[in-house]
Short mmCIF file of C-alpha atoms and ligand atoms in Angstrom, two decimals:
data_model
loop_
_atom_site.label_atom_id
_atom_site.label_comp_id
_atom_site.label_asym_id
_atom_site.label_seq_id
_atom_site.Cartn_x
_atom_site.Cartn_y
_atom_site.Cartn_z
CA MET A 481 0.00 0.00 0.00
CA ASP A 482 1.37 3.44 -0.91
CA THR A 483 1.96 5.49 2.20
CA ALA A 484 4.33 7.78 0.29
CA THR A 485 7.27 6.07 1.99
CA PRO A 486 10.07 5.65 -0.54
CA GLY A 487 10.49 2.09 0.63
CA ALA A 488 13.80 1.72 2.42
CA ALA A 489 12.11 1.69 5.82
CA GLY A 490 10.17 -1.39 4.71
CA ALA A 491 6.44 -1.94 4.95
CA ARG A 492 4.86 0.10 7.70
CA SER A 493 2.98 -1.94 10.27
CA VAL A 494 1.39 0.90 12.23
CA PHE A 495 -1.50 1.29 9.77
CA ASN A 496 -4.06 -1.34 8.78
CA ALA A 497 -6.04 -1.71 5.54
CA ASP A 498 -8.85 0.54 6.79
CA HIS A 499 -6.40 3.35 7.54
CA GLU A 500 -5.13 3.06 3.97
CA ILE A 501 -8.65 3.19 2.53
CA PHE A 502 -9.16 6.33 4.57
CA ARG A 503 -5.85 7.68 3.23
CA THR A 504 -7.14 7.32 -0.32
CA GLN A 505 -10.22 9.36 0.60
CA VAL A 506 -8.14 12.04 2.37
CA ARG A 507 -5.71 12.21 -0.55
CA ARG A 508 -8.55 12.71 -3.04
CA PHE A 509 -9.96 15.50 -0.88
CA PHE A 510 -6.57 17.22 -0.71
CA GLU A 511 -5.95 16.90 -4.45
CA ARG A 512 -9.41 18.32 -5.18
CA GLU A 513 -10.03 20.95 -2.48
CA ILE A 514 -6.63 22.04 -1.18
CA VAL A 515 -3.64 21.58 -3.49
CA PRO A 516 -5.02 23.71 -6.37
CA TYR A 517 -5.76 26.65 -4.05
CA HIS A 518 -3.00 26.59 -1.45
CA ARG A 519 -0.72 29.12 -3.22
CA GLU A 520 -3.67 31.51 -3.45
CA TRP A 521 -4.28 31.12 0.29
CA GLU A 522 -0.58 31.73 0.96
CA ARG A 523 -0.93 35.09 -0.78
CA ALA A 524 -4.16 35.83 1.11
CA GLU A 525 -2.48 34.60 4.35
CA ILE A 526 -5.59 32.68 5.36
CA VAL A 527 -7.52 29.52 4.48
CA PRO A 528 -11.24 30.21 3.86
CA ARG A 529 -13.57 28.87 6.55
CA GLU A 530 -15.54 27.14 3.81
CA VAL A 531 -12.66 24.63 3.40
CA TRP A 532 -13.10 23.62 7.03
CA ARG A 533 -16.80 22.95 6.50
CA LYS A 534 -16.04 20.83 3.43
CA ALA A 535 -13.46 18.86 5.42
CA GLY A 536 -15.99 18.42 8.24
CA ALA A 537 -18.60 17.11 5.81
CA GLU A 538 -16.06 14.52 4.54
CA GLY A 539 -15.23 13.38 8.09
CA LEU A 540 -11.74 14.87 7.99
CA LEU A 541 -12.10 16.84 11.21
CA CYS A 542 -11.99 15.28 14.68
CA PRO A 543 -11.78 11.61 13.58
CA VAL A 544 -10.99 10.52 17.14
CA MET A 545 -13.95 12.36 18.71
CA SER A 546 -16.67 10.10 20.05
CA GLU A 547 -19.54 9.34 17.66
CA GLU A 548 -21.92 10.64 20.30
CA TYR A 549 -20.72 14.17 19.46
CA GLY A 550 -20.31 13.81 15.69
CA GLY A 551 -16.80 12.37 15.44
CA ALA A 552 -15.89 8.97 14.02
CA GLY A 553 -14.75 7.44 17.31
CA ALA A 554 -11.66 6.25 15.42
CA ASP A 555 -8.16 5.48 16.69
CA PHE A 556 -5.33 8.01 16.44
CA GLY A 557 -4.01 6.28 13.30
CA TYR A 558 -6.76 8.06 11.35
CA ALA A 559 -5.60 11.41 12.71
CA ALA A 560 -2.05 10.47 11.71
CA VAL A 561 -3.19 9.77 8.14
CA ILE A 562 -4.59 13.31 7.87
CA ILE A 563 -1.41 14.82 9.36
CA GLU A 564 0.69 12.85 6.86
CA GLU A 565 -1.38 13.96 3.87
CA ILE A 566 -1.00 17.60 4.96
CA ALA A 567 2.77 17.09 5.07
CA ARG A 568 2.82 15.13 1.82
CA THR A 569 1.17 18.02 -0.04
CA ASN A 570 3.05 20.74 1.85
CA ALA A 571 -0.31 22.23 2.81
CA SER A 572 1.15 24.12 5.74
CA GLY A 573 -1.80 26.48 6.03
CA ILE A 574 -4.18 23.69 6.96
CA GLY A 575 -4.73 23.93 10.71
CA PHE A 576 -6.86 20.77 11.04
CA PRO A 577 -4.45 18.90 13.37
CA LEU A 578 -4.24 21.81 15.79
CA HIS A 579 -8.03 21.83 15.94
CA SER A 580 -8.75 18.07 15.87
CA ASP A 581 -5.80 16.66 17.77
CA ILE A 582 -4.70 19.45 20.09
CA VAL A 583 -7.59 21.77 21.04
CA VAL A 584 -10.77 19.71 20.68
CA PRO A 585 -9.48 16.87 22.94
CA TYR A 586 -9.41 19.32 25.87
CA VAL A 587 -13.04 20.21 25.22
CA GLU A 588 -14.10 16.58 24.83
CA GLU A 589 -12.28 15.53 27.97
CA PHE A 590 -12.88 18.44 30.32
CA ALA A 591 -15.88 20.56 29.24
CA ARG A 592 -19.16 20.44 31.15
CA PRO A 593 -21.63 17.93 29.57
CA GLU A 594 -23.98 20.64 28.29
CA LYS A 595 -21.05 22.52 26.71
CA LYS A 596 -19.84 19.34 25.01
CA ARG A 597 -23.28 18.88 23.48
CA GLU A 598 -23.32 22.52 22.38
CA TRP A 599 -19.79 22.78 20.96
CA LEU A 600 -18.41 19.40 19.89
CA PRO A 601 -20.79 18.63 16.98
CA ARG A 602 -20.06 22.08 15.54
CA MET A 603 -16.33 21.46 15.93
CA ALA A 604 -16.59 18.15 14.07
CA SER A 605 -18.51 19.83 11.24
CA GLY A 606 -16.04 22.71 10.89
CA GLU A 607 -18.60 25.31 11.91
CA ILE A 608 -16.48 26.16 14.97
CA ILE A 609 -12.73 26.36 14.35
CA THR A 610 -10.68 26.25 17.53
CA ALA A 611 -7.41 27.65 18.88
CA ILE A 612 -5.44 27.44 22.10
CA ALA A 613 -3.86 30.55 23.58
CA MET A 614 -0.94 29.88 25.87
CA THR A 615 1.79 32.23 24.64
CA GLU A 616 1.85 35.89 25.65
CA PRO A 617 4.04 38.77 24.44
CA GLY A 618 6.22 38.43 27.55
CA MET A 619 6.06 34.65 28.00
CA GLY A 620 6.35 31.55 25.83
CA SER A 621 8.50 28.69 27.04
CA ASP A 622 7.81 29.26 30.74
CA LEU A 623 4.12 28.44 30.72
CA LYS A 624 3.62 28.83 34.45
CA ALA A 625 4.51 32.54 34.11
CA VAL A 626 1.31 33.47 32.22
CA ARG A 627 -0.05 36.86 33.17
CA THR A 628 -3.54 36.70 31.70
CA THR A 629 -5.95 36.52 34.63
CA ALA A 630 -9.44 35.20 35.20
CA ARG A 631 -11.30 36.16 38.35
CA ARG A 632 -14.66 34.97 39.56
CA ASP A 633 -17.51 37.47 39.64
CA GLY A 634 -20.72 35.79 40.76
CA SER A 635 -21.40 33.03 38.27
CA ASP A 636 -18.98 34.41 35.65
CA TRP A 637 -15.26 34.59 34.93
CA ILE A 638 -13.74 37.95 33.98
CA ILE A 639 -10.66 37.56 31.78
CA ASN A 640 -7.96 40.17 31.20
CA GLY A 641 -4.72 39.89 29.25
CA SER A 642 -3.24 39.38 25.82
CA LYS A 643 -1.89 36.47 23.84
CA THR A 644 0.30 36.25 20.76
CA PHE A 645 1.38 33.83 17.98
CA ILE A 646 -1.97 32.02 18.20
CA SER A 647 -2.53 29.58 15.33
CA ASN A 648 -6.03 29.60 13.80
CA GLY A 649 -6.27 32.95 15.62
CA GLN A 650 -8.17 34.81 12.88
CA ASN A 651 -10.46 31.94 11.96
CA CYS A 652 -11.22 30.65 15.44
CA GLY A 653 -14.78 30.57 16.74
CA LEU A 654 -13.64 29.36 20.14
CA VAL A 655 -10.32 29.71 21.92
CA ILE A 656 -9.09 27.97 25.04
CA VAL A 657 -7.38 30.66 27.09
CA VAL A 658 -4.66 29.67 29.55
CA CYS A 659 -5.26 31.96 32.54
CA LYS A 660 -4.05 32.51 36.06
CA THR A 661 -6.94 31.96 38.47
CA ASP A 662 -4.65 32.03 41.51
CA PRO A 663 -1.82 34.39 40.56
CA GLY A 664 0.30 33.59 43.61
CA ALA A 665 0.26 29.83 43.09
CA GLY A 666 2.51 29.39 40.01
CA ARG A 667 1.65 26.29 38.02
CA LYS A 668 -1.01 25.37 40.59
CA GLY A 669 -2.91 28.57 39.83
CA ILE A 670 -3.55 27.99 36.13
CA SER A 671 -6.96 27.24 34.55
CA LEU A 672 -8.24 26.68 31.01
CA ILE A 673 -11.27 28.75 30.04
CA CYS A 674 -13.15 28.77 26.71
CA VAL A 675 -13.97 32.07 25.06
CA GLU A 676 -16.24 32.26 22.04
CA GLU A 677 -15.83 34.63 19.11
CA GLY A 678 -18.14 37.61 19.51
CA THR A 679 -17.89 37.73 23.32
CA LYS A 680 -17.73 41.38 24.42
CA GLY A 681 -14.15 42.49 25.14
CA PHE A 682 -12.53 39.68 23.12
CA THR A 683 -10.77 41.06 20.06
CA LYS A 684 -8.51 39.54 17.45
CA GLY A 685 -5.42 41.56 16.60
CA ARG A 686 -3.60 41.52 13.31
CA ASN A 687 -2.85 38.42 11.31
CA LEU A 688 0.91 38.21 11.95
CA GLU A 689 3.25 38.20 8.96
CA LYS A 690 5.56 35.18 9.11
CA ILE A 691 8.64 33.96 7.23
CA GLY A 692 6.91 30.68 6.34
CA MET A 693 3.56 28.91 6.70
CA HIS A 694 2.03 31.86 4.91
CA ALA A 695 -1.48 30.41 4.54
CA ALA A 696 -1.74 29.69 8.26
CA ASP A 697 -3.35 32.50 10.23
CA THR A 698 -1.41 33.43 13.37
CA SER A 699 -2.69 36.19 15.61
CA GLU A 700 -2.55 38.34 18.63
CA LEU A 701 -5.67 38.03 20.82
CA PHE A 702 -6.83 40.58 23.39
CA PHE A 703 -9.07 40.08 26.42
CA ASP A 704 -10.43 43.21 28.03
CA ASP A 705 -12.84 42.45 30.88
CA VAL A 706 -14.19 39.49 28.94
CA ARG A 707 -17.10 37.98 30.86
CA VAL A 708 -17.85 34.29 30.28
CA PRO A 709 -20.09 31.94 32.27
CA ALA A 710 -18.51 29.70 34.93
CA GLU A 711 -19.41 26.66 32.78
CA ASN A 712 -16.75 27.72 30.24
CA LEU A 713 -14.07 26.51 32.64
CA LEU A 714 -12.50 23.22 31.50
CA GLY A 715 -12.20 20.68 34.28
CA GLU A 716 -11.23 21.91 37.73
CA GLU A 717 -10.16 25.41 38.67
CA ASN A 718 -6.33 25.66 39.05
CA SER A 719 -5.74 22.28 37.36
CA GLY A 720 -5.02 23.65 33.88
CA PHE A 721 -1.27 23.12 34.02
CA SER A 722 -1.63 19.39 34.69
CA TYR A 723 -4.10 19.07 31.78
CA LEU A 724 -1.60 20.79 29.48
CA ILE A 725 1.26 18.54 30.60
CA ARG A 726 -0.91 15.49 29.98
CA ASN A 727 -1.99 16.52 26.47
CA LEU A 728 1.20 18.13 25.15
CA PRO A 729 2.78 14.76 24.13
CA GLN A 730 0.06 14.35 21.50
CA GLU A 731 0.85 17.85 20.15
CA ARG A 732 4.54 16.92 19.93
CA LEU A 733 3.76 13.64 18.21
CA VAL A 734 1.69 15.54 15.61
CA ILE A 735 4.74 17.70 14.83
CA ALA A 736 7.02 14.63 14.64
CA ILE A 737 4.66 12.75 12.29
CA ARG A 738 4.60 15.77 10.04
CA ALA A 739 8.40 16.02 10.05
CA ALA A 740 8.80 12.35 9.09
CA MET A 741 6.55 12.67 6.05
CA SER A 742 7.98 16.02 5.00
CA MET A 743 11.49 14.52 5.01
CA GLU A 744 10.49 11.55 2.86
CA VAL A 745 8.54 13.54 0.32
CA MET A 746 10.97 16.43 -0.12
CA LEU A 747 13.94 14.08 -0.26
CA GLN A 748 12.32 12.09 -3.07
CA LYS A 749 11.52 15.28 -4.96
CA THR A 750 15.13 16.41 -4.55
CA ILE A 751 16.48 13.06 -5.79
CA ASP A 752 14.26 13.42 -8.88
CA TYR A 753 15.46 16.99 -9.41
CA ALA A 754 19.14 16.04 -8.96
CA LYS A 755 18.83 13.24 -11.50
CA ASP A 756 17.32 15.62 -14.02
CA ARG A 757 19.36 18.82 -13.63
CA LYS A 758 22.56 18.99 -15.69
CA VAL A 759 25.73 20.87 -14.69
CA PHE A 760 29.24 20.52 -16.17
CA GLY A 761 27.90 17.94 -18.60
CA GLN A 762 26.49 15.57 -15.99
CA THR A 763 23.56 15.50 -13.59
CA VAL A 764 23.71 17.01 -10.12
CA PHE A 765 23.14 13.47 -8.86
CA ASP A 766 26.23 12.16 -10.69
CA PHE A 767 28.60 14.06 -8.38
CA GLN A 768 29.65 11.78 -5.57
CA HIS A 769 29.37 14.62 -3.05
CA ASN A 770 25.69 15.08 -3.86
CA ARG A 771 24.90 11.37 -3.95
CA PHE A 772 26.54 11.00 -0.55
CA LYS A 773 24.55 13.93 0.84
CA LEU A 774 21.34 12.37 -0.44
CA ALA A 775 22.34 8.95 0.88
CA GLU A 776 23.09 10.44 4.29
CA GLN A 777 19.72 12.18 4.41
CA LYS A 778 17.96 9.05 3.17
CA ALA A 779 19.48 7.19 6.11
CA ASN A 780 18.20 9.89 8.48
CA ALA A 781 14.71 9.86 6.97
CA VAL A 782 14.49 6.07 7.14
CA MET A 783 15.68 5.97 10.74
CA PHE A 784 13.26 8.68 11.80
CA ARG A 785 10.37 6.98 9.99
CA VAL A 786 10.91 3.84 12.06
CA PHE A 787 11.10 5.84 15.29
CA ALA A 788 8.08 8.03 14.47
CA ASP A 789 5.97 4.96 13.67
CA HIS A 790 7.12 3.38 16.92
CA CYS A 791 5.99 6.48 18.84
CA LEU A 792 2.67 6.51 16.97
CA ALA A 793 2.12 2.83 17.83
CA LEU A 794 2.94 3.54 21.48
CA HIS A 795 0.50 6.45 21.48
CA MET A 796 -2.25 4.29 20.01
CA LYS A 797 -1.73 1.95 22.96
CA GLY A 798 -1.77 4.88 25.41
CA GLN A 799 1.91 4.35 26.22
CA LEU A 800 3.67 7.39 24.74
CA THR A 801 5.53 9.07 27.59
CA ILE A 802 6.23 12.80 27.88
CA ASP A 803 9.96 12.29 27.30
CA MET A 804 9.47 9.97 24.30
CA ALA A 805 7.19 12.55 22.68
CA ALA A 806 9.80 15.23 23.41
CA THR A 807 12.48 13.00 21.84
CA ALA A 808 10.37 12.52 18.72
CA LYS A 809 9.72 16.24 18.34
CA LEU A 810 13.34 17.18 19.00
CA LEU A 811 14.86 14.63 16.61
CA GLY A 812 12.20 15.00 13.93
CA THR A 813 12.27 18.76 13.62
CA GLU A 814 16.05 19.09 13.91
CA MET A 815 16.61 16.40 11.25
CA GLN A 816 13.91 17.84 9.03
CA ASN A 817 15.50 21.29 9.11
CA ARG A 818 18.95 19.91 8.21
CA LEU A 819 17.53 17.68 5.48
CA LEU A 820 15.47 20.43 3.89
CA ASP A 821 18.47 22.75 3.94
CA ASP A 822 20.56 20.15 2.06
CA CYS A 823 17.67 19.60 -0.37
CA LEU A 824 17.28 23.31 -0.98
CA GLN A 825 21.02 23.62 -1.63
CA MET A 826 20.84 20.89 -4.24
CA HIS A 827 18.21 22.88 -6.12
CA GLY A 828 20.63 25.81 -6.52
CA GLY A 829 18.95 29.16 -7.20
CA TYR A 830 15.64 27.48 -7.95
CA GLY A 831 15.61 26.29 -4.36
CA TYR A 832 15.35 29.89 -3.23
CA MET A 833 12.39 30.65 -5.48
CA ALA A 834 9.01 30.60 -3.76
CA GLU A 835 7.44 28.85 -6.74
CA TYR A 836 9.53 25.76 -5.94
CA GLU A 837 8.09 23.56 -3.23
CA ILE A 838 11.44 22.96 -1.55
CA GLY A 839 11.95 26.64 -0.64
CA ARG A 840 8.49 26.90 0.84
CA ALA A 841 8.88 23.62 2.75
CA TRP A 842 12.24 24.83 4.13
CA ALA A 843 10.72 28.09 5.40
CA ASP A 844 7.61 26.32 6.73
CA ALA A 845 9.67 23.78 8.66
CA ARG A 846 11.74 26.31 10.58
CA VAL A 847 9.03 26.88 13.15
CA GLY A 848 9.02 23.18 14.08
CA ARG A 849 12.10 23.79 16.23
CA ILE A 850 10.29 26.60 18.06
CA TYR A 851 6.58 25.95 18.58
CA GLY A 852 4.97 23.21 20.62
CA GLY A 853 7.92 23.73 23.00
CA SER A 854 11.30 24.65 21.51
CA SER A 855 14.15 22.18 20.95
CA GLU A 856 15.81 23.54 24.08
CA ILE A 857 12.68 22.83 26.13
CA MET A 858 12.54 19.29 24.64
CA LYS A 859 16.11 18.79 25.88
CA GLU A 860 15.07 20.06 29.33
CA ILE A 861 12.26 17.50 29.41
CA ILE A 862 14.49 14.66 28.26
CA SER A 863 17.28 15.62 30.64
CA ARG A 864 14.92 15.32 33.62
CA THR A 865 14.77 11.58 32.95
CA LEU A 866 18.54 11.09 32.85
C1 FAD B 1342 3.97 30.09 13.78
C2 FAD B 1342 3.77 29.96 15.25
C3 FAD B 1342 2.59 29.41 15.72
C4 FAD B 1342 2.36 29.30 17.10
N1 FAD B 1342 1.16 28.83 17.55
C5 FAD B 1342 0.87 28.91 18.87
C6 FAD B 1342 -0.43 28.60 19.36
O1 FAD B 1342 -1.32 28.20 18.60
N2 FAD B 1342 -0.68 28.76 20.68
C7 FAD B 1342 0.27 29.19 21.54
O2 FAD B 1342 -0.03 29.34 22.73
N3 FAD B 1342 1.53 29.50 21.13
C8 FAD B 1342 1.85 29.37 19.81
N4 FAD B 1342 3.10 29.69 19.37
C9 FAD B 1342 4.10 30.15 20.32
C10 FAD B 1342 5.23 29.16 20.56
O3 FAD B 1342 4.77 28.02 21.24
C11 FAD B 1342 6.33 29.92 21.32
O4 FAD B 1342 6.89 30.84 20.41
C12 FAD B 1342 7.39 29.00 21.87
O5 FAD B 1342 6.88 28.23 22.94
C13 FAD B 1342 8.62 29.78 22.38
O6 FAD B 1342 8.23 30.82 23.22
P1 FAD B 1342 8.81 32.31 22.97
O7 FAD B 1342 8.55 32.64 21.56
O8 FAD B 1342 8.24 33.20 24.00
O9 FAD B 1342 10.35 32.17 23.18
P2 FAD B 1342 11.12 32.29 24.59
O10 FAD B 1342 10.43 31.46 25.60
O11 FAD B 1342 11.34 33.73 24.87
O12 FAD B 1342 12.51 31.61 24.23
C14 FAD B 1342 13.58 32.33 23.56
C15 FAD B 1342 14.74 31.34 23.38
O13 FAD B 1342 15.18 30.89 24.67
C16 FAD B 1342 15.20 29.48 24.66
N5 FAD B 1342 14.90 28.96 26.01
C17 FAD B 1342 13.77 29.14 26.70
N6 FAD B 1342 13.83 28.44 27.86
C18 FAD B 1342 15.02 27.81 27.85
C19 FAD B 1342 15.67 26.92 28.75
N7 FAD B 1342 15.07 26.53 29.88
N8 FAD B 1342 16.91 26.47 28.44
C20 FAD B 1342 17.50 26.85 27.29
N9 FAD B 1342 16.95 27.68 26.40
C21 FAD B 1342 15.71 28.15 26.67
C22 FAD B 1342 14.14 29.07 23.69
O14 FAD B 1342 14.32 27.75 23.24
C23 FAD B 1342 14.35 30.08 22.60
O15 FAD B 1342 15.42 29.68 21.78
C24 FAD B 1342 3.36 29.74 18.00
C25 FAD B 1342 4.57 30.28 17.51
C26 FAD B 1342 4.77 30.39 16.17
C27 FAD B 1342 6.07 31.00 15.69
#
């Protein structure tokens, strides 16, 4: 079965035949609804909301969500298929995994029953696009230092503060805001509160201009005496930090899965290019230096494929640890950045042209070493287990 793996890693055992049938459906959707328009969306710096609704109608959003709320109740392998197809097509503006695999799980796990019934079906259909707002202008890596506050006022929460770099920030209909509900208590004073678009005092700032991932909307968000009902709190008051720690491994696995596929696909495209492009009367591939570079990167891509699939299999059994997920994110994004840089180099000047996929993939990938916890933070996490 074609999983876009060039083969050297051998047959992949993490997916079954049903996953591959689903992959065919996802691939058709991407070829029809996304690939032809993605460059246009890069120029517009946003993906139209309509695309989300089409994806929802095809069952491409929230595959893991329980059927009770409109999901497919599927295993995480189905989510991985979608993540891989995004990477395979370099559709870096498509924020489905952030929504389906990072934000919505908090709502499904921790929201009040009536809120689940109200929100989850609309999240599965693409009517509500979600975001999670942790980072602030003065704080990113050190999550416990958030300054945005939420205080109780009768049966409401009043939220004040600002967030930045929030993915899906322009498109979001609901954002989970990481707030301090007990400012003196550090990590034990953090709560997660949902804020819906249109709530008085909640404003979206500008769509931030980035060096890559141009079709992905990334925003500042402002909260000025935003009043939301107490039921918008996820789980228990002051337990938000522990929820984040528990769910962040899945976010890191998403990034690692993406890196593995991006490496395989862009390497293959570079091999094809190198075999075709002539310099000094021979192909770029004919030079031993270039063949060795490609061979070295092939070895990296194959090794990481095996490790990423191992982590995915562990996750599907509920056994992916925080440090293993950090290892996968660290290795995957660092390798991906080195590989794409070598691939870009082999394209010469064309590699630097935005119309070539390799240049865009190179710029898109750079953020992988920063978001979802930077490489340095991944090393911190791993080093705690030494
Ligand atoms: C495109 C994009 C999308 C994003 N999407 C979201 C989103 O949807 N939601 C959200 O909440 N955030 C999002 N972020 C924010 C992202 O998670 C943060 O940028 C990241 O966590 C780093 O935080 P910072 O930018 O404040 O850097 P800082 O924390 O200021 O770090 C600066 C440098 O110091 C290093 N450093 C920090 N701590 C240590 C340490 N202990 N040891 C050694 N070095 C250290 C960092 O690795 C980094 O190199 C996004 C960012 C980008 C660029």
